[in-house]
Amino acid sequence: MNIKTRMKKLLLVAIILGATNLSAAESSKIKNEDFKGYNNVQNSVKGNVTDESGIALAGVNIVEKGTSNGTTTDFDGNYSIDVADGATLVFSYIGFGTSEEVVSGRSIINVSLSEGMKLEEFIVVGSRTAPRSNADTPLPVDVVGVKELTSTGQATFDKALQYRIPSFNTVQTPVNDATSLLDPYEIRNMGPSRTLILINGKRKNLSALLYTQTSPGRGETGADISAIPTDAIKRVEILRDGASAQYGSDAIAGVMNIILKNSANQGSATVRAGITSEGDGEMFGVALNNGSEIGEDKGFVNYTVDLSKVNLSNRPGTVDAEGEAGDFGANIVDVQEFLSRRPDAGNINGSPETAAAKFSVNFGYDLSENTQLYANAAYVYKAVNSFANYRTPYWRTVDDFPYLADFFPGNHPTNDGGYDGYVPTFEGLLSDYNATVGFKSTINDWNLDASFTTGGNLQTYKVNNSHNRNVVFSPSTWVDANSNGTVDDGEITEGSQLYRENSQQSFDPGGTKFSHNVGNIDISRLLSDKVSIGVGAEFRTETFEVIEGELASYDGGGADSFAGASPQNAGKFNRYNIGGYLSLDYDITDAFLLSGTVRTENYSDFGNAFVYKFSSRYKVSDAFTLRGSISSGFRAPTLHQIYTQKAQYSFVPGQGIQVGGLINNVSTQAKLLGIPQLDAETSTNFTLGFGGKISKFSYTFDYYNIAVKDRIVLGSEIGPSGDATNPLDILLTNNNLSDVSFFSNAIDTKTSGVDVVLAYKGIDLGSGSLDLNLSGNYTIQNERDGAVKDVPLVANSGQSVVNETQEALFFTSRPKTKWILGTNYDINKFGFSLNNTYFGKTTFQQQGLDSNLFTEFTPKIVTDLGINFNASEKFTIALNINNLLDVLPEWSFKSKNAAGDAILADPVQTKNQSNLITFNQRYSQMTYDGYHFSQLGTMFNLSLNYKF
């Protein structure tokens, strides 16, 4: 790796940020004064430090072991130091393995450091002063290198993390409209909006998508991490602790810092291909990562291009005829005839067809000896084609909609006009971009970092193969269904059944857009060998836009399957905030560290927030370190949550698909219903853990406890009260809605658990080397704390914004425990990996399910096998078989009491309950509300990688 280009610029920065504990002036003073006559005998040692390619490393930390006597290499990798007779020199540098050399009378010692040998011992995320090694940090941090990500064989970055980090979970959802563009993810069962995403330490923009369907992540939004090309990533640092004091809003559960590659002359090209064991979901991708020097040892640029296509995977169930007839009031004979030809009722659900183009660039340039200009940027374009639930001919009948007969020809000659139903498409286009430019400089031992970041996410939609049953234009030609004659607009009479001829089939329902601009100033310094300080400020503006759809997409009931955004629900909304922090680290002794950070924020739309964090670490030895932290946090309501208002199609058990409404908290309707405006969530985090390293074995155990006050939730669908004069009933009737939902600070929650990481690396086995690792997360508590804070109108109607279904989505829809047992064995040109991921049970209280029952997803183990063959120094072939044993989600009913036992004892009632939560078995494998791991079964992936 050509480090020389960038390391010369970072010499003083590295000193200040932790490459050494002393400034250059302090080191010189110690050498020249404090150590004169040390042990009566002094040896002068000099030499040169390089990487494995022979490139000089500037700023390498060199310390006489057991003392504070030290120095650093200059811009050409040279050093000179006076040490005691018999001393041992310790050479260390960020991202490189540590090397020790015994002087033994030698006057010249040249050293070559290997990159990445102890990468897990260096972290950046979580510290606003000097970064600490993983053994020294008071915070639990996972560090995952790019090799660990690519070795999973997963097609996207978020799915790779799913099989590498136990506390990280992501879920594919069934037919949930825009959710097909990106899946929700979370750390420690806290939802996607409570994990802050950073790119090279700078805030990544949120997605424009707000999850509104009844699935994990409901009511929240997060950054689109699936859009980040894996080949652009050097490593990922995941702080598993609240960090609002360091980074601001969204960091209640933790922080993910994605470090981009910065190599100037090491590149590679990768070709990927894959398919599921069912013969669908074909995947093909090409990725190129490369770098280049700028000038002569002045800078670098590293860039990545990733193009991919994944075909549709379909996993429909066999639909139950009796359930269909009951839901739609259809003749059982007609239902059975249709299902005899289409046992899955034409449904298409599984994993959508996706095409993506991803671009990323990382840049650094020396403006002077102590000032570096840096920048990075990324752009992603993604197209997703998915489907709504199939509209069967007994659901949307030919008698009701005769004009569809010409548009949707069937394949059964007995159907009148050839009509056999239709399946609307949902087609989404996503664009995501982020860019940062800044500079780092060192002035009088103060490290300065100033940057500007911009980013945005745009999602627009198309609905095809559908229609609007209620759209009215004038002038128009209509058909009177009673006389089958043509009438003019003026002849339309109340009560007559009239239909628009030639209704359009394609609709533009609009979309959503989010963008932000962020300015950061961060200043830090080592005040002494024991005290370091950090101070900084951030200014951020955010804009959220709901893009209006065309008239036909929202008029009346809107496009059948996905209604567009009406003018009254569209608009552009923005806000700004400014925040500042102060951080101090105090090494009371070499073993005992105290660290504290305070932060204040002011938002233009809801006011102030003040948070703090205190952490400590006591290092008994390398074999045992005790650490802990306590902090407060906050999460501002997103603009999406404040301003989203729309009509949406949702599955209602026993009633098929109905149109419900989501009203925002600043609307007239909200005031009518007495719904208060949103405030920020607040939290208290407590962690306590220990860890250490004994030879080749390392371990960490961390307990966490997160209490969230005024948690923002998208409440359950509230139906009519039965009183026609009630404002709620009036609202529903006037807007032709079956129900209404809204956001509120409805609950307080408590979440606690344990994270465990064990690793034993470098075991000699035959002529190869074996690594073992076991990591896991166990949730001790994840539940509501206190009563639901319902608005009176809802409470008085006998309903609640947080019912049993909502509680299940918040608290039990993710695995209670998850463990990853992995082995890696390298021998000669081959590398073998075998990883077993244990997904613990999850429980649901699905919408419509009898209150005396609940469902439980059975714990499962998913086994992944990877085989690498290094055909040459530059060419590698990798085969991954994910889910080797074809393990699929499996659920069953569980009874809460005697009444539940009676239901399960009756096959008819049990079948009816199953139909209610699977839409008559359309989603038999996962139910309508999601599941705890992929339903696609075994997947085969082959990749070819060539290094330049």
Tab-separated table of C-alpha atoms in Angstrom, residues 33-258:
chain	number	residue	atom	x	y	z
A	33	GLU	CA	16.770	16.634	29.552
A	34	ASP	CA	14.857	14.068	31.560
A	35	PHE	CA	16.790	11.025	30.345
A	36	LYS	CA	20.351	12.284	30.561
A	37	GLY	CA	22.344	9.634	32.353
A	38	TYR	CA	19.382	7.253	32.359
A	39	ASN	CA	20.742	3.927	33.739
A	40	ASN	CA	24.150	5.570	33.268
A	41	VAL	CA	24.442	4.044	29.776
A	42	GLN	CA	22.761	5.501	26.699
A	43	ASN	CA	22.605	3.992	23.226
A	44	SER	CA	21.834	6.098	20.190
A	45	VAL	CA	19.652	4.200	17.758
A	46	LYS	CA	18.461	5.306	14.354
A	47	GLY	CA	16.781	3.683	11.399
A	48	ASN	CA	13.983	3.729	8.878
A	49	VAL	CA	10.379	2.435	9.037
A	50	THR	CA	8.477	1.304	5.924
A	51	ASP	CA	5.432	-0.684	4.971
A	52	GLU	CA	5.654	-4.100	3.322
A	53	SER	CA	6.109	-2.443	-0.070
A	54	GLY	CA	9.106	-0.496	1.108
A	55	ILE	CA	7.258	2.830	1.225
A	56	ALA	CA	8.395	5.086	4.056
A	57	LEU	CA	5.892	5.658	6.863
A	58	ALA	CA	5.790	9.102	8.438
A	59	GLY	CA	4.558	9.605	12.002
A	60	VAL	CA	5.235	6.067	13.281
A	61	ASN	CA	5.213	6.026	17.082
A	62	ILE	CA	8.457	4.661	18.619
A	63	VAL	CA	8.610	4.191	22.384
A	64	GLU	CA	11.221	2.699	24.704
A	65	LYS	CA	9.190	-0.048	26.325
A	66	GLY	CA	8.313	0.591	29.957
A	67	THR	CA	9.119	4.305	29.758
A	68	SER	CA	7.625	7.487	28.342
A	69	ASN	CA	10.750	8.065	26.225
A	70	GLY	CA	9.631	8.229	22.610
A	71	THR	CA	9.850	9.789	19.201
A	72	THR	CA	8.257	9.578	15.760
A	73	THR	CA	9.524	9.024	12.247
A	74	ASP	CA	9.975	12.016	9.972
A	75	PHE	CA	8.518	12.495	6.490
A	76	ASP	CA	11.002	9.999	5.034
A	77	GLY	CA	10.359	7.355	7.686
A	78	ASN	CA	13.649	8.085	9.526
A	79	TYR	CA	14.019	8.266	13.298
A	80	SER	CA	16.669	8.680	15.962
A	81	ILE	CA	16.374	7.984	19.690
A	82	ASP	CA	18.609	7.587	22.752
A	83	VAL	CA	17.688	4.606	24.897
A	84	ALA	CA	19.032	2.668	27.868
A	85	ASP	CA	21.291	-0.331	27.408
A	86	GLY	CA	19.190	-3.480	26.893
A	87	ALA	CA	16.066	-1.512	25.941
A	88	THR	CA	13.227	-2.743	23.725
A	89	LEU	CA	11.750	-0.422	21.103
A	90	VAL	CA	8.030	-0.627	20.318
A	91	PHE	CA	7.005	0.525	16.808
A	92	SER	CA	3.279	1.226	16.312
A	93	TYR	CA	1.165	2.999	13.763
A	94	ILE	CA	-2.517	3.425	12.974
A	95	GLY	CA	-3.829	0.477	10.963
A	96	PHE	CA	-0.547	-1.462	11.144
A	97	GLY	CA	0.687	-4.240	13.352
A	98	THR	CA	2.920	-3.382	16.304
A	99	SER	CA	6.543	-4.517	16.180
A	100	GLU	CA	9.069	-4.861	19.022
A	101	GLU	CA	12.854	-4.815	18.575
A	102	VAL	CA	15.469	-5.464	21.268
A	103	VAL	CA	18.369	-3.013	20.867
A	104	SER	CA	21.134	-5.369	22.118
A	105	GLY	CA	23.897	-2.932	21.211
A	106	ARG	CA	22.581	-2.243	17.697
A	107	SER	CA	22.811	1.331	16.482
A	108	ILE	CA	20.743	0.904	13.317
A	109	ILE	CA	17.334	-0.816	13.366
A	110	ASN	CA	15.187	-0.779	10.232
A	111	VAL	CA	11.603	-2.007	10.576
A	112	SER	CA	8.868	-3.052	8.149
A	113	LEU	CA	5.294	-2.897	9.477
A	114	SER	CA	2.501	-5.055	8.111
A	115	GLU	CA	-0.819	-3.397	7.368
A	116	GLY	CA	-3.921	-4.575	9.149
A	117	MET	CA	-2.287	-7.092	11.493
A	118	LYS	CA	-4.071	-5.557	14.460
A	119	LEU	CA	-6.691	-3.461	12.782
A	120	GLU	CA	-9.215	-4.389	15.437
A	121	GLU	CA	-7.102	-2.592	18.038
A	122	PHE	CA	-7.595	0.835	16.468
A	123	ILE	CA	-10.844	2.713	16.486
A	124	VAL	CA	-11.984	6.217	15.672
A	125	VAL	CA	-15.720	6.257	16.283
A	126	GLY	CA	-16.833	7.251	19.770
A	127	SER	CA	-13.976	9.581	20.661
A	128	ARG	CA	-13.891	13.334	20.173
A	129	THR	CA	-10.371	13.713	21.584
A	130	ALA	CA	-7.591	11.194	20.954
A	131	PRO	CA	-8.676	7.833	19.511
A	132	ARG	CA	-7.997	4.755	21.622
A	133	SER	CA	-7.173	1.159	20.818
A	134	ASN	CA	-9.964	-1.369	21.180
A	135	ALA	CA	-8.248	-2.679	24.301
A	136	ASP	CA	-8.097	0.815	25.816
A	137	THR	CA	-11.436	2.329	24.816
A	138	PRO	CA	-14.144	2.676	27.482
A	139	LEU	CA	-16.740	1.883	24.807
A	140	PRO	CA	-17.779	-1.365	23.061
A	141	VAL	CA	-16.765	-1.202	19.387
A	142	ASP	CA	-16.922	-3.738	16.550
A	143	VAL	CA	-14.374	-3.303	13.770
A	144	VAL	CA	-15.104	-5.240	10.576
A	145	GLY	CA	-12.664	-5.253	7.666
A	146	VAL	CA	-13.680	-5.438	4.038
A	147	LYS	CA	-12.468	-9.042	3.771
A	148	GLU	CA	-14.917	-10.075	6.484
A	149	LEU	CA	-17.744	-8.344	4.635
A	150	THR	CA	-17.002	-9.820	1.212
A	151	SER	CA	-16.462	-13.287	2.671
A	152	THR	CA	-20.181	-13.460	3.566
A	153	GLY	CA	-21.089	-13.702	-0.126
A	154	GLN	CA	-24.017	-11.332	0.458
A	155	ALA	CA	-24.923	-9.025	-2.407
A	156	THR	CA	-25.321	-5.831	-0.352
A	157	PHE	CA	-23.531	-4.191	2.546
A	158	ASP	CA	-26.490	-4.327	4.949
A	159	LYS	CA	-27.017	-8.048	4.412
A	160	ALA	CA	-23.284	-8.672	4.948
A	161	LEU	CA	-23.515	-6.951	8.344
A	162	GLN	CA	-26.514	-9.135	9.207
A	163	TYR	CA	-24.198	-12.152	9.179
A	164	ARG	CA	-21.248	-10.448	10.893
A	165	ILE	CA	-22.672	-8.340	13.757
A	166	PRO	CA	-25.048	-10.094	16.210
A	167	SER	CA	-26.639	-6.876	17.490
A	168	PHE	CA	-27.341	-5.732	13.912
A	169	ASN	CA	-30.518	-6.958	12.231
A	170	THR	CA	-32.171	-6.250	8.911
A	171	VAL	CA	-35.292	-7.813	7.460
A	172	GLN	CA	-36.784	-8.323	4.033
A	173	THR	CA	-40.477	-7.542	4.086
A	174	PRO	CA	-43.320	-8.910	1.942
A	175	VAL	CA	-45.431	-6.637	-0.277
A	176	ASN	CA	-44.915	-3.278	1.419
A	177	ASP	CA	-44.739	-0.829	-1.468
A	178	ALA	CA	-41.771	1.557	-1.174
A	179	THR	CA	-40.137	-0.633	1.478
A	180	SER	CA	-38.930	-2.748	-1.440
A	181	LEU	CA	-36.418	0.018	-2.215
A	182	LEU	CA	-34.491	-0.502	1.011
A	183	ASP	CA	-35.029	-2.806	3.971
A	184	PRO	CA	-35.226	-1.544	7.560
A	185	TYR	CA	-32.263	-2.300	9.827
A	186	GLU	CA	-31.451	-1.732	13.481
A	187	ILE	CA	-28.928	-2.163	16.274
A	188	ARG	CA	-30.072	-3.611	19.594
A	189	ASN	CA	-33.742	-3.801	18.549
A	190	MET	CA	-34.085	-0.013	18.590
A	191	GLY	CA	-35.275	0.678	15.039
A	192	PRO	CA	-33.354	2.194	12.095
A	193	SER	CA	-33.764	5.826	13.174
A	194	ARG	CA	-31.742	5.367	16.382
A	195	THR	CA	-28.482	4.353	14.703
A	196	LEU	CA	-26.381	7.192	13.307
A	197	ILE	CA	-24.494	6.453	10.078
A	198	LEU	CA	-21.186	8.204	9.346
A	199	ILE	CA	-19.017	8.146	6.228
A	200	ASN	CA	-15.374	8.802	7.153
A	201	GLY	CA	-16.641	10.316	10.387
A	202	LYS	CA	-19.222	12.625	8.753
A	203	ARG	CA	-23.018	12.302	8.981
A	204	LYS	CA	-24.732	10.384	6.163
A	205	ASN	CA	-28.047	11.716	4.907
A	206	LEU	CA	-31.300	9.991	5.791
A	207	SER	CA	-33.406	8.201	3.223
A	208	ALA	CA	-36.554	9.884	1.941
A	209	LEU	CA	-38.506	6.727	2.777
A	210	LEU	CA	-40.730	6.543	5.823
A	211	TYR	CA	-41.746	2.971	6.697
A	212	THR	CA	-45.517	3.087	7.169
A	213	GLN	CA	-46.677	-0.498	6.684
A	214	THR	CA	-47.149	-3.013	9.480
A	215	SER	CA	-43.632	-4.415	9.473
A	216	PRO	CA	-40.452	-4.039	11.546
A	217	GLY	CA	-39.227	-0.452	11.348
A	218	ARG	CA	-42.776	0.923	11.121
A	219	GLY	CA	-42.897	4.676	11.565
A	220	GLU	CA	-39.160	5.203	11.161
A	221	THR	CA	-36.532	6.102	8.618
A	222	GLY	CA	-32.788	5.619	8.319
A	223	ALA	CA	-29.865	6.078	5.983
A	224	ASP	CA	-29.716	3.825	2.925
A	225	ILE	CA	-26.677	1.726	3.835
A	226	SER	CA	-27.552	-0.896	1.201
A	227	ALA	CA	-26.540	1.720	-1.379
A	228	ILE	CA	-22.912	1.790	-0.233
A	229	PRO	CA	-20.676	-0.330	-2.526
A	230	THR	CA	-18.873	-2.951	-0.456
A	231	ASP	CA	-15.754	-2.712	-2.632
A	232	ALA	CA	-15.339	0.945	-1.593
A	233	ILE	CA	-15.169	0.092	2.123
A	234	LYS	CA	-11.900	-0.312	4.003
A	235	ARG	CA	-13.469	-1.115	7.353
A	236	VAL	CA	-16.594	-0.490	9.419
A	237	GLU	CA	-16.529	0.688	13.026
A	238	ILE	CA	-19.724	0.090	15.011
A	239	LEU	CA	-20.019	1.786	18.373
A	240	ARG	CA	-22.532	-0.177	20.408
A	241	ASP	CA	-23.349	2.606	22.832
A	242	GLY	CA	-25.365	5.800	22.962
A	243	ALA	CA	-23.371	8.691	21.507
A	244	SER	CA	-25.717	11.665	21.223
A	245	ALA	CA	-23.272	13.775	23.241
A	246	GLN	CA	-20.516	13.175	20.680
A	247	TYR	CA	-22.535	13.185	17.455
A	248	GLY	CA	-26.022	14.570	18.088
A	249	SER	CA	-29.448	13.202	17.206
A	250	ASP	CA	-30.081	9.599	16.078
A	251	ALA	CA	-27.194	8.061	18.075
A	252	ILE	CA	-29.325	6.556	20.873
A	253	ALA	CA	-28.550	2.914	20.013
A	254	GLY	CA	-25.113	3.427	18.481
A	255	VAL	CA	-23.016	4.756	15.636
A	256	MET	CA	-21.796	3.097	12.451
A	257	ASN	CA	-18.721	4.719	10.897
A	258	ILE	CA	-17.906	3.512	7.376
